[in-house]
Coordinates of C-alpha atoms in Angstrom, one line a residue:
M101 CA 0.0 0.0 0.0
P102 CA 1.5 3.4 -0.9
E103 CA 2.9 5.5 1.9
G104 CA 0.3 7.9 3.3
E105 CA -2.7 5.9 2.2
D106 CA -2.8 3.6 5.3
D107 CA -5.2 5.8 7.3
K108 CA -7.4 6.3 4.3
F109 CA -7.7 2.5 3.8
W110 CA -8.7 1.7 7.4
N111 CA -11.2 4.6 7.2
L112 CA -12.6 3.0 4.1
V113 CA -12.8 -0.4 5.8
F114 CA -14.7 1.2 8.7
K115 CA -17.1 2.8 6.2
R116 CA -17.8 -0.4 4.3
I117 CA -18.4 -2.3 7.6
E118 CA -20.9 0.4 8.6
D119 CA -22.8 0.4 5.3
E120 CA -22.7 -3.5 5.2
T121 CA -20.7 -3.8 2.0
C122 CA -17.6 -5.3 3.6
L123 CA -17.2 -9.1 3.6
L124 CA -14.9 -11.0 5.9
I125 CA -13.7 -14.3 4.5
I126 CA -11.6 -16.4 6.9
G127 CA -9.5 -19.4 6.1
P128 CA -8.6 -22.4 8.2
D129 CA -5.4 -20.8 9.6
I130 CA -7.3 -18.2 11.6
A131 CA -7.6 -21.1 14.1
M132 CA -3.8 -21.1 14.6
P133 CA -2.3 -18.0 13.0
G134 CA 1.4 -18.2 12.5
P135 CA 4.0 -19.2 9.9
D136 CA 4.9 -22.6 11.1
K137 CA 2.0 -25.0 10.6
S138 CA -1.4 -24.9 8.9
L139 CA -4.5 -26.2 10.5
N140 CA -4.8 -29.1 8.0
E141 CA -1.2 -30.1 8.8
S142 CA -2.1 -30.2 12.5
L143 CA -5.1 -32.3 11.6
R144 CA -2.9 -34.7 9.6
E145 CA -0.6 -35.2 12.6
Y146 CA -3.6 -35.8 14.8
L147 CA -5.1 -38.4 12.4
Q148 CA -1.7 -40.2 12.1
K149 CA -1.9 -40.8 15.9
T150 CA -5.6 -41.9 15.9
S151 CA -5.9 -43.7 12.5
G152 CA -2.4 -44.8 11.8
D153 CA -1.7 -46.1 8.3
T154 CA -5.4 -46.2 7.2
I155 CA -5.1 -42.7 5.7
E156 CA -2.9 -41.0 3.2
Y157 CA -2.3 -37.2 3.1
Y158 CA -1.5 -35.2 -0.1
T159 CA 0.5 -32.3 1.2
E160 CA 0.2 -30.1 -1.9
D161 CA -3.6 -30.0 -1.9
E162 CA -4.2 -30.9 1.7
F163 CA -6.5 -33.7 0.8
F164 CA -6.9 -37.1 2.6
S165 CA -7.4 -40.5 1.1
F166 CA -8.8 -43.4 3.0
K167 CA -8.2 -47.1 2.3
S168 CA -11.9 -48.1 2.8
K169 CA -15.3 -46.5 3.4
S170 CA -15.2 -47.7 7.0
D171 CA -11.8 -46.2 7.5
K172 CA -13.2 -42.9 6.4
E173 CA -16.2 -43.2 8.7
Y174 CA -13.8 -43.8 11.7
A175 CA -11.6 -41.0 10.6
I176 CA -14.5 -38.6 10.3
M177 CA -15.3 -39.2 14.0
D178 CA -11.7 -38.4 14.9
I179 CA -11.8 -35.3 12.7
Q180 CA -14.9 -34.1 14.5
E181 CA -13.2 -34.6 17.9
F182 CA -10.2 -32.6 16.6
Y183 CA -12.4 -29.7 15.5
K184 CA -14.4 -29.7 18.7
A185 CA -11.2 -29.5 20.7
L186 CA -10.2 -26.2 18.9
Q187 CA -10.3 -23.2 21.2
P188 CA -11.1 -19.6 20.3
N189 CA -8.1 -17.2 20.2
D190 CA -7.8 -13.5 20.3
L191 CA -8.7 -13.1 16.6
H192 CA -12.0 -14.9 17.0
L193 CA -12.9 -12.8 20.1
K194 CA -12.2 -9.6 18.2
I195 CA -13.9 -10.7 15.0
A196 CA -17.1 -11.4 16.9
E197 CA -17.2 -7.9 18.3
I198 CA -16.4 -6.1 15.0
P199 CA -19.8 -5.4 13.4
F200 CA -19.2 -7.4 10.2
H201 CA -22.7 -8.3 8.8
L202 CA -21.4 -11.4 6.9
I203 CA -18.5 -13.7 7.8
I204 CA -17.8 -16.6 5.4
S205 CA -15.5 -19.4 6.6
V206 CA -13.9 -22.2 4.6
S207 CA -13.4 -24.2 7.7
P208 CA -16.2 -26.5 9.0
D209 CA -15.6 -25.6 12.6
H210 CA -17.9 -23.9 15.2
I211 CA -15.3 -21.8 16.8
L212 CA -16.7 -18.4 15.8
K213 CA -20.3 -19.6 16.5
T214 CA -19.2 -20.6 20.0
V215 CA -17.7 -17.2 20.6
F216 CA -21.0 -15.5 19.6
D217 CA -22.8 -17.8 22.0
D218 CA -20.5 -17.2 24.9
K219 CA -20.7 -13.4 24.4
K220 CA -24.5 -13.7 24.1
L221 CA -24.4 -11.9 20.7
D222 CA -27.2 -12.4 18.2
Y223 CA -26.3 -14.1 14.9
Q224 CA -27.5 -16.7 12.4
F225 CA -25.5 -19.7 11.3
A226 CA -25.7 -21.7 8.0
F227 CA -23.5 -23.9 5.9
Y228 CA -23.4 -25.3 2.4
N229 CA -24.3 -29.0 2.2
K230 CA -23.4 -30.6 -1.1
E231 CA -26.0 -33.3 -0.6
Q232 CA -29.0 -30.9 -0.3
N233 CA -30.5 -27.9 -2.0
P234 CA -29.5 -24.7 -0.2
G235 CA -31.8 -23.7 2.6
S236 CA -33.2 -20.1 2.9
I237 CA -31.5 -17.6 5.2
Q238 CA -32.6 -14.2 6.5
K239 CA -31.0 -11.0 5.2
P240 CA -27.9 -10.6 7.5
D241 CA -27.1 -7.2 9.1
K242 CA -24.8 -5.8 11.7
N243 CA -27.2 -6.6 14.5
R244 CA -27.7 -10.2 13.4
P245 CA -24.8 -11.2 11.2
L246 CA -24.5 -14.4 9.2
I247 CA -21.7 -16.9 9.9
Y248 CA -21.6 -19.1 6.8
N249 CA -19.4 -22.3 6.5
L250 CA -18.9 -22.6 2.8
F251 CA -17.2 -26.0 2.9
G252 CA -19.6 -27.8 5.2
D253 CA -20.3 -28.2 8.9
I254 CA -18.3 -30.4 11.2
E255 CA -21.5 -31.9 12.8
T256 CA -23.0 -32.9 9.4
D257 CA -20.9 -35.8 7.9
G258 CA -22.2 -35.6 4.3
S259 CA -21.3 -31.9 4.0
L260 CA -17.6 -32.2 4.8
I261 CA -14.8 -32.0 2.2
F262 CA -11.6 -33.9 3.0
T263 CA -11.0 -36.0 -0.1
Y264 CA -10.9 -35.5 -3.9
D265 CA -14.2 -37.3 -4.2
D266 CA -15.7 -34.9 -1.6
L267 CA -14.5 -32.0 -3.7
F268 CA -15.9 -33.5 -6.9
N269 CA -19.3 -34.0 -5.2
Y270 CA -19.2 -30.5 -3.9
L271 CA -18.7 -29.0 -7.4
I272 CA -21.2 -31.3 -9.0
P273 CA -23.8 -31.9 -6.2
S274 CA -26.7 -34.3 -6.4
T275 CA -29.0 -31.4 -6.9
G276 CA -27.3 -30.8 -10.3
K277 CA -25.4 -27.6 -9.7
F278 CA -23.5 -25.6 -7.1
E279 CA -25.8 -22.9 -5.8
L280 CA -25.7 -20.7 -2.7
P281 CA -28.7 -19.4 -0.9
M282 CA -30.2 -16.4 -2.8
E283 CA -29.8 -14.0 0.1
L284 CA -26.1 -14.9 0.4
Q285 CA -25.7 -14.3 -3.4
R286 CA -27.3 -10.9 -3.0
E287 CA -24.8 -9.9 -0.3
L288 CA -21.9 -11.2 -2.4
N289 CA -23.1 -9.1 -5.4
K290 CA -23.4 -5.9 -3.4
A291 CA -20.1 -6.2 -1.6
R292 CA -17.6 -3.3 -2.3
L293 CA -14.7 -4.6 -0.1
V294 CA -13.6 -8.1 0.6
L295 CA -11.0 -9.1 3.2
F296 CA -9.3 -12.5 3.2
L297 CA -7.6 -13.7 6.4
G298 CA -6.1 -17.0 7.4
F299 CA -5.3 -18.5 4.0
R300 CA -2.4 -20.3 2.4
F301 CA -2.8 -18.6 -1.0
E302 CA -1.0 -21.3 -2.9
K303 CA -3.6 -23.9 -1.9
W304 CA -6.4 -25.2 -4.2
Y305 CA -9.2 -24.0 -2.0
F306 CA -8.3 -20.3 -2.4
K307 CA -8.4 -20.2 -6.2
L308 CA -11.6 -22.2 -6.1
L309 CA -13.0 -19.8 -3.5
L310 CA -12.6 -16.7 -5.7
R311 CA -14.4 -18.4 -8.6
L312 CA -17.2 -19.9 -6.5
L313 CA -18.0 -16.6 -4.9
N314 CA -17.5 -14.6 -8.1
L315 CA -15.2 -12.2 -6.3
H316 CA -12.8 -11.5 -9.2
K317 CA -14.9 -8.7 -10.7
D318 CA -13.1 -5.3 -11.3
D319 CA -15.7 -3.4 -9.2
K320 CA -14.8 -5.2 -6.0
L321 CA -11.9 -4.0 -3.9
N322 CA -10.2 -7.2 -2.7
R323 CA -7.6 -7.2 0.0
A324 CA -5.7 -10.1 1.7
T325 CA -3.1 -10.6 4.3
Q326 CA 0.5 -10.7 3.3
L327 CA 1.9 -13.8 1.7
K328 CA 3.8 -16.3 3.8
N329 CA 7.6 -16.2 3.5
N330 CA 7.6 -19.6 1.9
S331 CA 5.0 -18.7 -0.8
P332 CA 6.0 -19.5 -4.4
V333 CA 7.8 -16.7 -6.4
G334 CA 5.3 -15.0 -8.8
L335 CA 2.2 -16.0 -6.8
K336 CA 1.5 -12.4 -5.8
N337 CA 1.6 -11.3 -9.5
F338 CA -0.7 -14.1 -10.4
Y339 CA -3.4 -13.0 -8.0
V340 CA -3.0 -9.3 -8.8
E341 CA -3.4 -10.0 -12.6
E342 CA -5.9 -12.8 -12.6
F343 CA -8.1 -11.8 -9.6
K344 CA -7.4 -8.1 -8.9
L345 CA -6.3 -9.1 -5.5
D346 CA -4.0 -6.9 -3.5
F347 CA -1.9 -7.9 -0.5
L348 CA -1.7 -5.9 2.7
Q349 CA 1.7 -5.8 4.4
Y350 CA 0.2 -6.9 7.8
S351 CA -0.4 -10.2 9.5
E352 CA -3.9 -11.4 10.4
A353 CA -3.5 -10.2 14.0
E354 CA -2.3 -6.7 12.9
I355 CA -5.2 -6.4 10.4
I356 CA -7.9 -7.4 13.0
D357 CA -6.3 -5.1 15.6
K358 CA -6.4 -2.1 13.2
I359 CA -10.1 -2.8 12.3
Y360 CA -11.0 -3.4 16.0
N361 CA -9.5 -0.1 17.1
K362 CA -11.1 1.7 14.2
C363 CA -14.5 0.3 15.2
K364 CA -14.2 0.7 18.9
A365 CA -17.2 3.0 19.2
V366 CA -19.5 0.5 17.5
L367 CA -18.3 -2.8 18.7
R368 CA -21.1 -5.4 19.2
T369 CA -20.4 -5.7 23.0
K370 CA -21.0 -1.9 23.3
N371 CA -24.3 -2.3 21.6
K372 CA -25.7 -5.2 23.6
P373 CA -29.2 -4.6 24.9
L374 CA -29.5 -2.5 28.0
S375 CA -32.4 -4.7 29.1
T376 CA -30.4 -7.6 30.4
G377 CA -32.1 -8.7 33.7
T378 CA -35.0 -6.3 33.1
E379 CA -38.4 -7.9 32.9
I380 CA -40.2 -7.4 29.6
F381 CA -43.8 -8.8 29.6
I382 CA -45.8 -9.8 26.6
S383 CA -49.6 -9.2 26.5
Y384 CA -51.5 -11.0 23.8
A385 CA -54.6 -13.1 22.9
W386 CA -53.9 -16.8 22.8
G387 CA -53.9 -18.7 19.4
G388 CA -53.7 -17.7 15.8
E389 CA -51.3 -15.1 14.3
S390 CA -50.8 -13.4 17.7
E391 CA -49.3 -16.5 19.3
D392 CA -47.2 -17.2 16.2
I393 CA -45.6 -13.8 16.5
V394 CA -45.1 -14.2 20.3
N395 CA -43.4 -17.5 19.6
R396 CA -41.0 -15.8 17.2
I397 CA -40.4 -13.0 19.6
C398 CA -39.6 -15.5 22.4
A399 CA -37.3 -17.4 20.0
T400 CA -35.4 -14.2 19.0
L401 CA -35.2 -11.6 21.8
P402 CA -33.8 -13.8 24.6
S403 CA -30.7 -14.5 22.4
K404 CA -30.2 -10.7 22.3
G405 CA -30.2 -10.5 26.1
Y406 CA -33.8 -9.7 26.8
N407 CA -35.6 -11.3 29.8
I408 CA -39.0 -12.1 28.3
I409 CA -41.9 -12.9 30.7
R410 CA -44.7 -14.8 29.0
D411 CA -47.7 -16.3 30.7
K412 CA -47.5 -19.8 29.4
I413 CA -44.0 -20.1 30.7
A414 CA -44.0 -17.9 33.8
L415 CA -47.5 -18.8 35.1
G416 CA -47.2 -22.5 35.4
F417 CA -49.9 -25.1 36.2
K418 CA -52.6 -23.7 38.5
G419 CA -50.8 -20.3 38.6
N420 CA -52.9 -17.3 39.6
I421 CA -53.9 -15.7 36.3
K422 CA -55.3 -12.5 37.8
K423 CA -52.1 -11.9 39.7
F424 CA -50.1 -12.4 36.6
M425 CA -52.3 -10.0 34.7
E426 CA -51.9 -7.5 37.5
A427 CA -48.1 -8.0 37.3
I428 CA -48.2 -7.1 33.5
G429 CA -50.1 -4.0 34.5
T430 CA -47.2 -2.9 36.8
G431 CA -44.5 -3.9 34.3
K432 CA -42.3 -1.1 33.1
Y433 CA -42.0 -2.6 29.6
V434 CA -44.8 -4.6 27.9
I435 CA -44.9 -5.8 24.3
V436 CA -48.6 -5.8 23.3
I437 CA -49.8 -7.8 20.3
I438 CA -53.0 -6.0 19.3
S439 CA -55.6 -8.0 17.4
D440 CA -59.3 -8.0 17.0
K441 CA -59.5 -10.9 19.5
Y442 CA -57.3 -8.9 21.9
L443 CA -59.7 -5.9 21.8
K444 CA -62.6 -8.2 22.6
S445 CA -60.9 -10.3 25.3
E446 CA -61.8 -9.4 28.9
N447 CA -58.4 -10.8 30.1
C448 CA -56.4 -8.9 27.6
M449 CA -58.4 -5.7 28.2
F450 CA -58.0 -6.2 32.0
E451 CA -54.2 -6.2 31.4
M452 CA -54.6 -2.9 29.5
L453 CA -56.8 -1.5 32.3
E454 CA -54.0 -2.3 34.7
L455 CA -51.4 -0.7 32.5
Q456 CA -53.6 2.5 32.3
K457 CA -54.1 2.4 36.1
N458 CA -50.3 2.5 36.7
K459 CA -49.9 5.5 34.4
D460 CA -47.5 6.4 31.6
A461 CA -48.8 3.6 29.4
Y462 CA -47.6 5.4 26.2
N463 CA -43.9 4.9 27.2
R464 CA -44.4 1.5 28.8
I465 CA -46.1 -0.4 25.9
F466 CA -44.5 -1.5 22.7
P467 CA -47.4 -2.5 20.4
I468 CA -47.5 -4.6 17.3
V469 CA -50.9 -4.2 15.5
L470 CA -52.2 -7.0 13.4
T471 CA -54.2 -6.3 10.3
D472 CA -57.5 -7.6 11.8
A473 CA -57.4 -4.9 14.5
K474 CA -59.7 -2.3 13.0
I475 CA -58.4 0.8 14.8
Y476 CA -57.5 3.1 12.0
E477 CA -61.1 3.9 10.6
E478 CA -63.6 5.6 12.8
D479 CA -66.6 3.5 11.9
K480 CA -64.6 0.3 12.5
R481 CA -63.2 1.6 15.8
M482 CA -66.7 2.4 16.9
D483 CA -67.5 -1.3 16.7
Y484 CA -65.3 -2.0 19.7
L485 CA -67.1 0.7 21.8
I486 CA -70.4 -0.9 20.7
Y487 CA -69.1 -4.4 21.6
W488 CA -68.3 -3.5 25.2
D489 CA -71.4 -1.4 25.5
N490 CA -73.4 -4.5 24.6
M491 CA -71.4 -6.6 27.1
V492 CA -72.3 -4.2 29.9
N493 CA -76.0 -4.0 28.8
N494 CA -76.4 -7.8 28.5
L495 CA -75.2 -8.5 32.0
N496 CA -77.2 -5.6 33.4
A497 CA -80.3 -7.0 31.7
K498 CA -79.8 -10.4 33.2
I499 CA -79.2 -9.0 36.7
R500 CA -82.5 -7.2 36.4
T501 CA -84.4 -10.4 35.7
M502 CA -83.4 -11.8 39.1
T503 CA -85.7 -11.4 42.1
N504 CA -82.9 -11.9 44.6
A505 CA -79.5 -10.3 44.0
V506 CA -77.7 -12.4 46.7
G507 CA -74.6 -14.1 45.4
T508 CA -74.1 -11.8 42.4
G509 CA -71.1 -9.9 43.7
E510 CA -68.7 -11.5 41.1
V511 CA -71.2 -10.6 38.3
I512 CA -71.5 -7.0 39.5
E513 CA -67.7 -6.8 39.6
K514 CA -67.6 -8.1 36.1
I515 CA -70.1 -5.5 34.9
N516 CA -68.0 -2.7 36.5
Q517 CA -64.9 -4.2 34.7
Y518 CA -66.7 -4.1 31.4
A519 CA -67.8 -0.6 32.0
D520 CA -64.3 0.5 32.8
I521 CA -63.1 -1.1 29.5
R522 CA -66.0 0.6 27.7
R523 CA -64.9 4.0 29.1
M524 CA -61.2 3.3 28.3
I525 CA -61.3 1.7 24.9
D526 CA -61.8 4.9 22.9
G527 CA -58.6 6.5 24.4
I528 CA -56.6 3.2 24.1
T529 CA -57.4 2.7 20.4
A530 CA -56.7 6.4 19.7
M531 CA -53.3 6.1 21.4
L532 CA -52.4 2.9 19.5
R533 CA -53.2 4.4 16.1
S534 CA -51.1 7.4 16.8
M535 CA -48.0 5.2 17.2
N536 CA -45.8 4.1 14.3
T537 CA -46.2 0.4 15.3
L538 CA -45.0 -1.1 12.0
T539 CA -46.6 -4.2 10.6
P540 CA -45.8 -7.8 11.8
E541 CA -44.1 -8.5 8.5
M542 CA -41.8 -5.4 8.9
H543 CA -40.9 -6.4 12.4
E544 CA -40.0 -10.0 11.3
A545 CA -38.1 -8.8 8.2
D546 CA -35.6 -6.9 10.3
N547 CA -35.6 -9.6 13.1
F548 CA -37.4 -7.3 15.5
S549 CA -34.5 -4.8 15.5
E550 CA -36.9 -1.7 15.5
L551 CA -38.7 -3.2 18.5
T552 CA -35.4 -3.9 20.4
K553 CA -34.2 -0.4 19.5
A554 CA -37.3 1.2 21.0
L555 CA -36.9 -0.9 24.1
D556 CA -33.3 0.1 24.6
I557 CA -34.1 3.8 24.1
Q558 CA -36.8 3.7 26.7
I559 CA -34.7 1.7 29.2
L560 CA -31.8 4.1 28.7
S561 CA -34.1 7.0 29.3
D562 CA -35.5 5.5 32.5
K563 CA -31.9 4.8 33.7
N564 CA -30.9 8.4 33.2
K565 CA -33.9 9.9 35.1

């Protein structure tokens, strides 16, 4: 890199990470950075101890050959044990915190996935399986990056590539052609900067990688770590001329340190939810679309650090439903799934009454409004007022038919509750329609990131009071 352009380049890397057009592609040697030994060479030594002379290793291409099918089956178990024993290093820890939106690995290991789990960072994980059609993935972003194992997954035997036959089956899979998930292809196409770390550039898999991912186009800025001291003469010129690849005069550790320091203000650990340990209730009507959304919220938000309190889990068998509903009413943060059924449910509306009773409902509720909740047109909104008016009148009419009112205390209490809902519902629906609640589809498309952002803003505001 020309003198004086160093700072400009790292500023550009930061910008591309921020606008989600920077890809990080990591090779197997990230697991053991250094000039002495590659990961595959360490695996060879391990298998020589466990499998003896039942395997052959081709040093040039780093492929294995097994004497029989059963020998390969046994060796795969040993290989899985080898990969499971690998431990994260400083590079993995820093990579997890840098807000890359997409990290592609050519190693089948779970090291980076484990780091994300240990740090309680949100992510999605997928891998290419040569024996199946590619599964769908969600659009990755900085808040929920994608870790994609391009050459298989260590826990899925048929996806692994350790022999020449494996490679052949990878390039010509049973599905007829090599094809990555569509969302991953889109991210590859829109990339403006690609960083390669942890590779032995003279090996087969690197040249194959550039072609498979279509990363040799002129409009992409490709940068890689410096060549190893023992790399063949002329290799650098080959990559520069054939693949428009430039080499940085830094080691893997130096590159990650520079990016880490440049991104310090936006590291993932700095942007973890402020709500860890804070109770966040969910108020909803059971069944149908409402419950489907709640299931997805409960599957997504806890992995981001949120302590979600849901009736079916927190209440337990023979739990006191009324006390739980009152607890929702006192909750500082309540996700409310508004549906037609919700607005006609006495239990749901009792929770809303309790929320109103404890004041500041506008800042405490985080609503998602379903399409069947008719709150945006006056004539439809009036139907809810009429519904609760009828509920009050029906019970009143039945009470009047009785000659003796003894033992009707619970009924009278219910009439009063319905009357409170009737008085409140106009203001509640007016408040809900004044909020930009987004549609369920919009919430799910961005993995509930707008919802979590609103929660964090309110929690931070409350902490600063």
